[in-house]
């Protein structure tokens, strides 16, 4: 065996020259990790799924968040988490990705919990702690696939919640700054934040929709009970050695068989409670993003009102300037009439005529200016 990136590479895993290989990390029920560099045909043969299921977790294809239950596996695509869960192992893609490395460590830490608590022979304190955990939440009786699914759901919910918190920390001060000072720089900054909010909301909405889809369909949830289906298959085969090849699978199937005997095979209460817990968390994240989008929309409305007010002020100024131009035109008309070199009969011995014309014209101009300004101010207050 060889060591690659801290994982043990299984010898004898050969790639087909005609198919590109994918990087995987395999984590079994005891928490041991093993790096795999195999093509899709080897993965299909190992977990017994179809090629169309592998397309869902292909990084070169854009698929929405999906959780699919198959006969012997769960195909999971949640953002950067692309994994295949079976009844006794987890195949996780791109283990060197910065966001996947913590998930691998969490799987190594949490997957063996049920087996160690069930079969462990530690000291009295460890046995007592395991017994208390079992009494409180019966965590040790959870099937392997549910423990792995819980790790993935917790990781994606925490990841999206962290991205939402970062966005809120940046967006609210930027929006407040824009309301206090409207500038091209602030407008461009808020535009980018608005686009980021829309994209993140869509990502969170896809995860939430997938959880809602599972919670609304008992048959889809029943398909995720891999241990129960494997136990039923072994019972139908009536073979006492059908699962003795792996002590981990055997112990897990024994617990699943007991659960099956205790209740209906279509009972999905355990998985429903698990999904509801993370549905509440992802729904809370979506509510935060919805509140942020509403705040952005309110800021846009406020900016639009301010811009309309500025526009109305400019229109009023334009009206006032136009009125002044009209008034000046009256004086120009009078000066032009009296300045022409044309003899007038009424111009002789009637010097007072020029003064009266200037006085009347000025009064008309002042009255017109006051009327136009009053009308413009009235229309502006009325919002017309």
CSV table of C-alpha atoms in Angstrom, one decimal:
chain,number,residue,atom,x,y,z
A,1,UNK,CA,0.0,0.0,0.0
A,2,UNK,CA,1.1,3.6,-0.7
A,3,UNK,CA,0.4,6.8,1.2
A,4,UNK,CA,-1.1,9.7,-0.7
A,5,UNK,CA,-2.2,13.0,1.0
A,6,UNK,CA,-2.4,11.2,4.3
A,7,UNK,CA,-4.6,8.3,3.1
A,8,UNK,CA,-3.8,4.7,2.3
A,9,UNK,CA,-4.1,3.8,-1.4
A,10,UNK,CA,-5.3,0.3,-1.9
A,11,UNK,CA,-3.0,-1.8,-4.1
A,12,UNK,CA,-4.6,-3.6,-6.9
A,13,UNK,CA,-7.0,-0.8,-7.8
A,14,UNK,CA,-6.3,-0.4,-11.6
A,15,UNK,CA,-7.6,2.2,-13.9
A,16,UNK,CA,-8.9,1.8,-17.3
A,17,UNK,CA,-6.8,3.6,-19.8
A,18,UNK,CA,-9.8,4.7,-21.8
A,19,UNK,CA,-11.6,6.4,-18.9
A,20,UNK,CA,-10.4,9.3,-16.8
A,21,UNK,CA,-10.0,8.5,-13.2
A,22,UNK,CA,-11.7,10.3,-10.3
A,23,UNK,CA,-10.3,11.1,-6.9
A,24,UNK,CA,-12.2,9.5,-4.1
A,25,UNK,CA,-11.8,8.9,-0.4
A,26,UNK,CA,-13.4,5.8,1.1
A,27,UNK,CA,-14.4,5.8,4.7
A,28,UNK,CA,-15.7,2.6,6.3
A,29,UNK,CA,-17.8,2.0,9.4
A,30,UNK,CA,-14.7,1.9,11.6
A,31,UNK,CA,-13.6,5.3,10.5
A,32,UNK,CA,-10.6,4.2,8.4
A,33,UNK,CA,-9.9,6.2,5.3
A,34,UNK,CA,-8.5,5.0,2.0
A,35,UNK,CA,-7.8,7.1,-1.1
A,36,UNK,CA,-9.0,5.7,-4.4
A,37,UNK,CA,-8.1,6.9,-7.9
A,38,UNK,CA,-10.5,4.9,-10.1
A,39,UNK,CA,-12.7,5.4,-13.1
A,40,UNK,CA,-16.5,5.5,-13.0
A,41,UNK,CA,-16.9,1.9,-14.1
A,42,UNK,CA,-15.1,0.7,-11.0
A,43,UNK,CA,-17.3,2.9,-8.8
A,44,UNK,CA,-20.4,1.7,-10.5
A,45,UNK,CA,-19.3,-1.9,-10.0
A,46,UNK,CA,-18.5,-1.3,-6.3
A,47,UNK,CA,-21.7,0.4,-5.2
A,48,UNK,CA,-23.9,-1.0,-7.9
A,49,UNK,CA,-25.5,2.2,-9.3
A,50,UNK,CA,-26.2,3.3,-12.9
A,51,UNK,CA,-24.1,5.7,-14.9
A,52,UNK,CA,-26.9,8.3,-14.8
A,53,UNK,CA,-26.5,8.4,-11.0
A,54,UNK,CA,-22.8,9.2,-11.4
A,55,UNK,CA,-23.6,12.1,-13.7
A,56,UNK,CA,-25.3,13.8,-10.7
A,57,UNK,CA,-22.0,14.0,-8.9
A,58,UNK,CA,-19.9,14.8,-11.9
A,59,UNK,CA,-18.1,18.2,-11.3
A,60,UNK,CA,-18.1,18.9,-15.0
A,61,UNK,CA,-21.9,18.9,-15.1
A,62,UNK,CA,-24.2,21.4,-13.3
A,63,UNK,CA,-26.8,19.6,-11.3
A,64,UNK,CA,-28.9,21.0,-8.4
A,65,UNK,CA,-28.7,19.7,-4.9
A,66,UNK,CA,-30.0,16.2,-4.9
A,67,UNK,CA,-30.3,13.2,-2.5
A,68,UNK,CA,-31.3,10.0,-4.3
A,69,UNK,CA,-32.0,6.7,-2.7
A,70,UNK,CA,-31.1,3.6,-4.7
A,71,UNK,CA,-31.3,-0.1,-4.0
A,72,UNK,CA,-27.9,-0.3,-2.2
A,73,UNK,CA,-26.6,3.3,-2.1
A,74,UNK,CA,-27.5,6.9,-1.5
A,75,UNK,CA,-26.3,9.3,-4.2
A,76,UNK,CA,-25.7,12.8,-2.7
A,77,UNK,CA,-24.9,16.1,-4.4
A,78,UNK,CA,-25.0,19.1,-2.0
A,79,UNK,CA,-22.9,22.0,-3.3
A,80,UNK,CA,-19.2,20.8,-3.0
A,81,UNK,CA,-20.2,17.6,-1.2
A,82,UNK,CA,-20.5,14.8,-3.8
A,83,UNK,CA,-20.7,11.4,-2.2
A,84,UNK,CA,-22.1,7.9,-2.4
A,85,UNK,CA,-23.3,6.3,0.8
A,86,UNK,CA,-23.7,2.5,1.2
A,87,UNK,CA,-24.7,0.5,4.2
A,88,UNK,CA,-21.1,0.1,5.4
A,89,UNK,CA,-18.9,2.8,3.6
A,90,UNK,CA,-18.8,6.3,2.2
A,91,UNK,CA,-17.2,7.3,-1.1
A,92,UNK,CA,-16.5,11.1,-1.1
A,93,UNK,CA,-15.2,12.9,-4.1
A,94,UNK,CA,-12.3,15.4,-4.2
A,95,UNK,CA,-11.0,14.8,-0.7
A,96,UNK,CA,-8.2,17.4,-1.2
A,97,UNK,CA,-10.8,20.2,-1.6
A,98,UNK,CA,-10.5,22.8,1.1
A,99,UNK,CA,-14.2,22.5,2.0
A,100,UNK,CA,-14.1,18.7,1.9
A,101,UNK,CA,-11.1,18.1,4.2
A,102,UNK,CA,-13.0,19.0,7.4
A,103,UNK,CA,-15.9,16.7,6.3
A,104,UNK,CA,-13.5,13.8,5.9
A,105,UNK,CA,-12.1,14.4,9.4
A,106,UNK,CA,-15.6,14.6,10.8
A,107,UNK,CA,-16.6,11.4,9.2
A,108,UNK,CA,-13.6,9.6,10.6
A,109,UNK,CA,-14.5,10.9,14.0
A,110,UNK,CA,-18.2,10.2,14.0
A,111,UNK,CA,-18.8,7.1,11.9
A,112,UNK,CA,-17.3,4.6,14.4
A,113,UNK,CA,-19.3,6.0,17.3
A,114,UNK,CA,-22.2,3.5,17.0
A,115,UNK,CA,-19.9,0.5,16.7
A,116,UNK,CA,-17.6,1.4,19.4
A,117,UNK,CA,-20.4,2.2,21.8
A,118,UNK,CA,-22.2,-1.1,20.9
A,119,UNK,CA,-19.1,-3.4,20.9
A,120,UNK,CA,-16.5,-1.4,22.8
A,121,UNK,CA,-14.9,-2.9,25.8
A,122,UNK,CA,-13.4,0.3,27.3
A,123,UNK,CA,-13.3,1.3,30.9
A,124,UNK,CA,-16.3,2.0,33.1
A,125,UNK,CA,-16.5,5.7,32.2
A,126,UNK,CA,-16.6,5.1,28.5
A,127,UNK,CA,-19.2,2.4,28.9
A,128,UNK,CA,-21.3,4.7,31.1
A,129,UNK,CA,-21.0,7.6,28.6
A,130,UNK,CA,-22.0,5.3,25.7
A,131,UNK,CA,-24.9,4.0,27.8
A,132,UNK,CA,-26.1,7.5,28.6
A,133,UNK,CA,-25.9,8.5,24.9
A,134,UNK,CA,-27.9,5.5,24.0
A,135,UNK,CA,-30.5,6.3,26.6
A,136,UNK,CA,-30.8,9.9,25.7
A,137,UNK,CA,-31.0,9.9,21.9
A,138,UNK,CA,-30.3,6.2,20.9
A,139,UNK,CA,-27.6,7.6,18.7
A,140,UNK,CA,-25.8,4.3,18.8
A,141,UNK,CA,-28.7,2.5,17.1
A,142,UNK,CA,-28.7,4.8,14.1
A,143,UNK,CA,-27.8,3.0,10.9
A,144,UNK,CA,-24.5,3.8,9.3
A,145,UNK,CA,-26.0,5.5,6.4
A,146,UNK,CA,-27.9,7.9,8.6
A,147,UNK,CA,-24.8,8.9,10.6
A,148,UNK,CA,-23.0,9.6,7.3
A,149,UNK,CA,-26.0,11.5,5.9
A,150,UNK,CA,-26.2,13.6,9.1
A,151,UNK,CA,-22.5,14.6,8.8
A,152,UNK,CA,-23.1,15.8,5.2
A,153,UNK,CA,-26.3,17.7,6.1
A,154,UNK,CA,-24.7,19.3,9.1
A,155,UNK,CA,-21.7,20.3,7.0
A,156,UNK,CA,-23.7,21.9,4.1
A,157,UNK,CA,-26.1,23.7,6.5
A,158,UNK,CA,-23.1,25.1,8.5
A,159,UNK,CA,-21.3,26.1,5.3
A,160,UNK,CA,-24.3,27.9,3.9
A,161,UNK,CA,-25.0,29.6,7.2
A,162,UNK,CA,-21.4,30.8,7.4
A,163,UNK,CA,-21.6,32.2,3.9
A,164,UNK,CA,-24.9,34.0,4.9
A,165,UNK,CA,-23.3,35.5,8.0
A,166,UNK,CA,-20.3,36.8,6.0
A,167,UNK,CA,-22.7,38.3,3.4
A,168,UNK,CA,-24.8,40.0,6.1
A,169,UNK,CA,-21.6,41.4,7.8
A,170,UNK,CA,-20.6,43.0,4.5
A,171,UNK,CA,-24.0,44.0,3.1
A,172,UNK,CA,-25.7,45.9,5.9
A,173,UNK,CA,-22.9,48.4,6.4
A,174,UNK,CA,-22.6,48.9,2.6
A,175,UNK,CA,-26.4,49.5,2.4
A,176,UNK,CA,-26.3,52.0,5.3
A,177,UNK,CA,-23.4,53.8,3.7
A,178,UNK,CA,-25.3,54.1,0.4
A,179,UNK,CA,-28.3,55.6,2.1
A,180,UNK,CA,-26.1,58.3,3.7
A,181,UNK,CA,-24.1,59.0,0.5
A,182,UNK,CA,-25.2,58.1,-3.0
A,183,UNK,CA,-22.1,57.7,-5.2
A,184,UNK,CA,-21.1,55.5,-8.1
A,185,UNK,CA,-18.7,53.5,-6.0
A,186,UNK,CA,-21.3,52.7,-3.4
A,187,UNK,CA,-23.9,51.9,-6.0
A,188,UNK,CA,-21.5,49.5,-7.7
A,189,UNK,CA,-20.6,47.9,-4.4
A,190,UNK,CA,-24.3,47.3,-3.5
A,191,UNK,CA,-25.0,46.0,-7.0
A,192,UNK,CA,-22.3,43.2,-6.5
A,193,UNK,CA,-23.7,42.4,-3.0
A,194,UNK,CA,-27.2,42.2,-4.5
A,195,UNK,CA,-26.0,39.7,-7.1
A,196,UNK,CA,-24.2,37.7,-4.4
A,197,UNK,CA,-27.3,37.6,-2.3
A,198,UNK,CA,-29.4,36.4,-5.2
A,199,UNK,CA,-27.0,33.6,-6.0
A,200,UNK,CA,-26.6,32.4,-2.4
A,201,UNK,CA,-30.4,32.5,-2.0
A,202,UNK,CA,-30.8,30.2,-5.0
A,203,UNK,CA,-28.2,27.8,-3.6
A,204,UNK,CA,-29.9,27.7,-0.2
A,205,UNK,CA,-33.3,27.3,-1.8
A,206,UNK,CA,-32.2,24.2,-3.7
A,207,UNK,CA,-31.0,22.5,-0.6
A,208,UNK,CA,-34.2,23.4,1.2
A,209,UNK,CA,-36.4,22.2,-1.7
A,210,UNK,CA,-34.6,18.8,-1.7
A,211,UNK,CA,-35.2,18.4,2.0
A,212,UNK,CA,-38.9,19.4,1.5
A,213,UNK,CA,-39.2,16.9,-1.3
A,214,UNK,CA,-37.9,14.1,0.9
A,215,UNK,CA,-40.1,15.1,3.9
A,216,UNK,CA,-43.2,15.1,1.7
A,217,UNK,CA,-42.7,11.6,0.3
A,218,UNK,CA,-42.4,8.6,2.6
A,219,UNK,CA,-41.4,6.3,-0.2
A,220,UNK,CA,-38.4,8.4,-1.0
A,221,UNK,CA,-37.4,8.4,2.6
A,222,UNK,CA,-37.9,4.7,2.8
A,223,UNK,CA,-35.5,4.3,-0.1
A,224,UNK,CA,-32.7,5.8,2.2
A,225,UNK,CA,-33.0,2.9,4.7
A,226,UNK,CA,-30.2,0.9,3.2
A,227,UNK,CA,-29.7,-1.3,6.3
A,228,UNK,CA,-33.4,-2.2,6.4
A,229,UNK,CA,-33.5,-3.1,2.7
A,230,UNK,CA,-30.4,-5.2,3.1
A,231,UNK,CA,-31.8,-7.0,6.1
A,232,UNK,CA,-35.0,-7.7,4.3
A,233,UNK,CA,-33.1,-9.0,1.3
A,234,UNK,CA,-31.2,-11.4,3.6
A,235,UNK,CA,-34.3,-12.5,5.3
A,236,UNK,CA,-36.0,-13.3,2.0
A,237,UNK,CA,-32.9,-15.2,0.9
A,238,UNK,CA,-33.1,-17.3,4.1
A,239,UNK,CA,-29.3,-17.5,4.2
A,240,UNK,CA,-27.7,-17.4,7.6
A,241,UNK,CA,-24.4,-16.4,6.1
A,242,UNK,CA,-25.6,-13.6,3.8
A,243,UNK,CA,-24.0,-10.8,5.8
A,244,UNK,CA,-21.4,-12.6,7.9
A,245,UNK,CA,-18.6,-11.5,5.6
A,246,UNK,CA,-18.4,-8.2,7.5
A,247,UNK,CA,-18.9,-8.0,11.3
A,248,UNK,CA,-19.8,-4.3,10.9
A,249,UNK,CA,-22.6,-5.1,8.4
A,250,UNK,CA,-23.7,-8.0,10.6
A,251,UNK,CA,-24.1,-5.9,13.7
A,252,UNK,CA,-25.8,-3.1,11.8
A,253,UNK,CA,-28.2,-5.4,10.1
A,254,UNK,CA,-29.0,-7.1,13.4
A,255,UNK,CA,-30.1,-3.7,14.8
A,256,UNK,CA,-32.0,-3.0,11.6
A,257,UNK,CA,-33.8,-6.3,11.8
A,258,UNK,CA,-34.9,-5.6,15.3
A,259,UNK,CA,-36.2,-2.2,14.2
A,260,UNK,CA,-38.0,-3.9,11.4
A,261,UNK,CA,-39.6,-6.4,13.7
A,262,UNK,CA,-40.6,-3.7,16.1
A,263,UNK,CA,-42.4,-1.6,13.6
A,264,UNK,CA,-43.6,-1.3,10.0
A,265,UNK,CA,-41.0,-1.5,7.3
A,266,UNK,CA,-42.3,1.8,5.9
A,267,UNK,CA,-41.8,3.6,9.2
A,268,UNK,CA,-39.6,6.6,8.4
A,269,UNK,CA,-39.9,8.5,11.7
A,270,UNK,CA,-36.2,8.3,12.5
A,271,UNK,CA,-35.1,9.7,9.2
A,272,UNK,CA,-38.0,12.3,9.2
A,273,UNK,CA,-36.8,13.6,12.6
A,274,UNK,CA,-33.2,13.9,11.2
A,275,UNK,CA,-34.3,15.7,8.1
A,276,UNK,CA,-36.6,18.0,10.0
A,277,UNK,CA,-33.8,19.2,12.2
A,278,UNK,CA,-31.7,20.3,9.3
A,279,UNK,CA,-34.7,21.6,7.4
A,280,UNK,CA,-35.3,24.0,10.3
A,281,UNK,CA,-31.6,25.1,10.1
A,282,UNK,CA,-31.6,25.6,6.4
A,283,UNK,CA,-35.0,27.3,6.5
A,284,UNK,CA,-33.6,29.7,9.1
A,285,UNK,CA,-30.7,30.5,6.8
A,286,UNK,CA,-33.1,31.1,4.0
A,287,UNK,CA,-35.1,33.5,6.2
A,288,UNK,CA,-32.0,35.5,6.9
A,289,UNK,CA,-31.3,35.8,3.2
A,290,UNK,CA,-34.9,36.8,2.5
A,291,UNK,CA,-34.7,39.5,5.2
A,292,UNK,CA,-31.4,40.7,3.6
A,293,UNK,CA,-33.0,40.8,0.1
A,294,UNK,CA,-36.0,42.8,1.5
A,295,UNK,CA,-33.5,45.2,3.1
A,296,UNK,CA,-31.8,45.6,-0.2
A,297,UNK,CA,-35.1,46.2,-1.9
A,298,UNK,CA,-36.1,48.8,0.7
A,299,UNK,CA,-32.8,50.5,0.1
A,300,UNK,CA,-33.4,50.5,-3.6
A,301,UNK,CA,-36.8,52.0,-3.0
A,302,UNK,CA,-35.3,54.7,-0.8
A,303,UNK,CA,-32.6,55.5,-3.3
A,304,UNK,CA,-35.3,55.7,-6.0
A,305,UNK,CA,-37.3,58.1,-3.9
A,306,UNK,CA,-34.3,60.3,-3.4
A,307,UNK,CA,-33.4,60.3,-7.0
A,308,UNK,CA,-37.0,61.2,-7.9
A,309,UNK,CA,-36.8,64.1,-5.4
A,310,UNK,CA,-33.6,65.3,-6.9
A,311,UNK,CA,-35.1,65.0,-10.4
A,312,UNK,CA,-38.2,67.1,-9.3
A,313,UNK,CA,-35.9,69.8,-7.9
A,314,UNK,CA,-34.0,70.0,-11.2
A,315,UNK,CA,-37.3,70.2,-13.0
A,316,UNK,CA,-38.5,73.1,-10.8
A,317,UNK,CA,-35.2,74.9,-11.3
A,318,UNK,CA,-35.6,74.5,-15.0
A,319,UNK,CA,-39.2,75.9,-14.8
A,320,UNK,CA,-37.9,78.9,-12.8
A,321,UNK,CA,-35.1,79.6,-15.3
A,322,UNK,CA,-37.5,79.3,-18.2
A,323,UNK,CA,-39.9,81.8,-16.5
A,324,UNK,CA,-37.0,84.2,-16.0
A,325,UNK,CA,-36.2,83.9,-19.7
A,326,UNK,CA,-39.7,84.7,-20.6
A,327,UNK,CA,-39.8,87.7,-18.4
A,328,UNK,CA,-36.6,89.0,-19.8
A,329,UNK,CA,-38.0,88.5,-23.3
A,330,UNK,CA,-40.8,91.1,-22.5
A,331,UNK,CA,-38.2,93.7,-21.6
A,332,UNK,CA,-36.3,92.9,-24.8
A,333,UNK,CA,-39.5,93.3,-26.8
A,334,UNK,CA,-40.2,96.8,-25.3
A,335,UNK,CA,-36.6,97.9,-25.9
A,336,UNK,CA,-36.7,96.6,-29.4
A,337,UNK,CA,-39.9,98.5,-30.2
A,338,UNK,CA,-38.7,101.8,-28.8
A,339,UNK,CA,-35.3,101.4,-30.3
A,340,UNK,CA,-36.4,101.1,-33.9
A,341,UNK,CA,-35.6,104.0,-36.3
A,342,UNK,CA,-39.2,104.4,-37.4
A,343,UNK,CA,-41.1,107.6,-36.9
A,344,UNK,CA,-44.1,107.3,-34.7
A,345,UNK,CA,-46.8,110.0,-34.4
A,346,UNK,CA,-47.5,109.1,-30.8
A,347,UNK,CA,-43.8,109.5,-29.9
A,348,UNK,CA,-44.0,113.2,-30.2
A,349,UNK,CA,-44.7,115.0,-26.9
A,350,UNK,CA,-45.5,111.6,-25.3
A,351,UNK,CA,-42.3,110.8,-23.4
A,352,UNK,CA,-44.2,109.4,-20.4
A,353,UNK,CA,-45.3,106.5,-22.7
A,354,UNK,CA,-42.0,104.6,-22.4
A,355,UNK,CA,-42.1,104.8,-18.6
A,356,UNK,CA,-45.7,103.4,-18.4
A,357,UNK,CA,-44.9,100.6,-20.8
A,358,UNK,CA,-41.8,99.5,-18.7
A,359,UNK,CA,-43.9,99.6,-15.5
A,360,UNK,CA,-46.8,97.6,-16.9
A,361,UNK,CA,-44.4,95.1,-18.5
A,362,UNK,CA,-42.4,94.7,-15.3
A,363,UNK,CA,-45.6,94.1,-13.3
A,364,UNK,CA,-46.8,91.5,-15.8
A,365,UNK,CA,-43.4,89.7,-15.7
A,366,UNK,CA,-43.3,89.6,-11.8
A,367,UNK,CA,-46.9,88.3,-11.7
A,368,UNK,CA,-46.1,85.6,-14.3
A,369,UNK,CA,-42.9,84.6,-12.4
A,370,UNK,CA,-44.7,84.3,-9.1
A,371,UNK,CA,-47.5,82.4,-10.6
A,372,UNK,CA,-45.3,79.9,-12.4
A,373,UNK,CA,-43.1,79.3,-9.3
A,374,UNK,CA,-46.2,78.8,-7.1
A,375,UNK,CA,-47.7,76.4,-9.6
A,376,UNK,CA,-44.4,74.4,-9.9
A,377,UNK,CA,-44.1,74.2,-6.1
A,378,UNK,CA,-47.7,73.0,-5.7
A,379,UNK,CA,-47.3,70.3,-8.4
A,380,UNK,CA,-44.1,69.2,-6.7
A,381,UNK,CA,-45.7,68.8,-3.3
A,382,UNK,CA,-48.6,66.9,-4.9
A,383,UNK,CA,-46.2,64.5,-6.5
A,384,UNK,CA,-47.5,65.0,-10.0
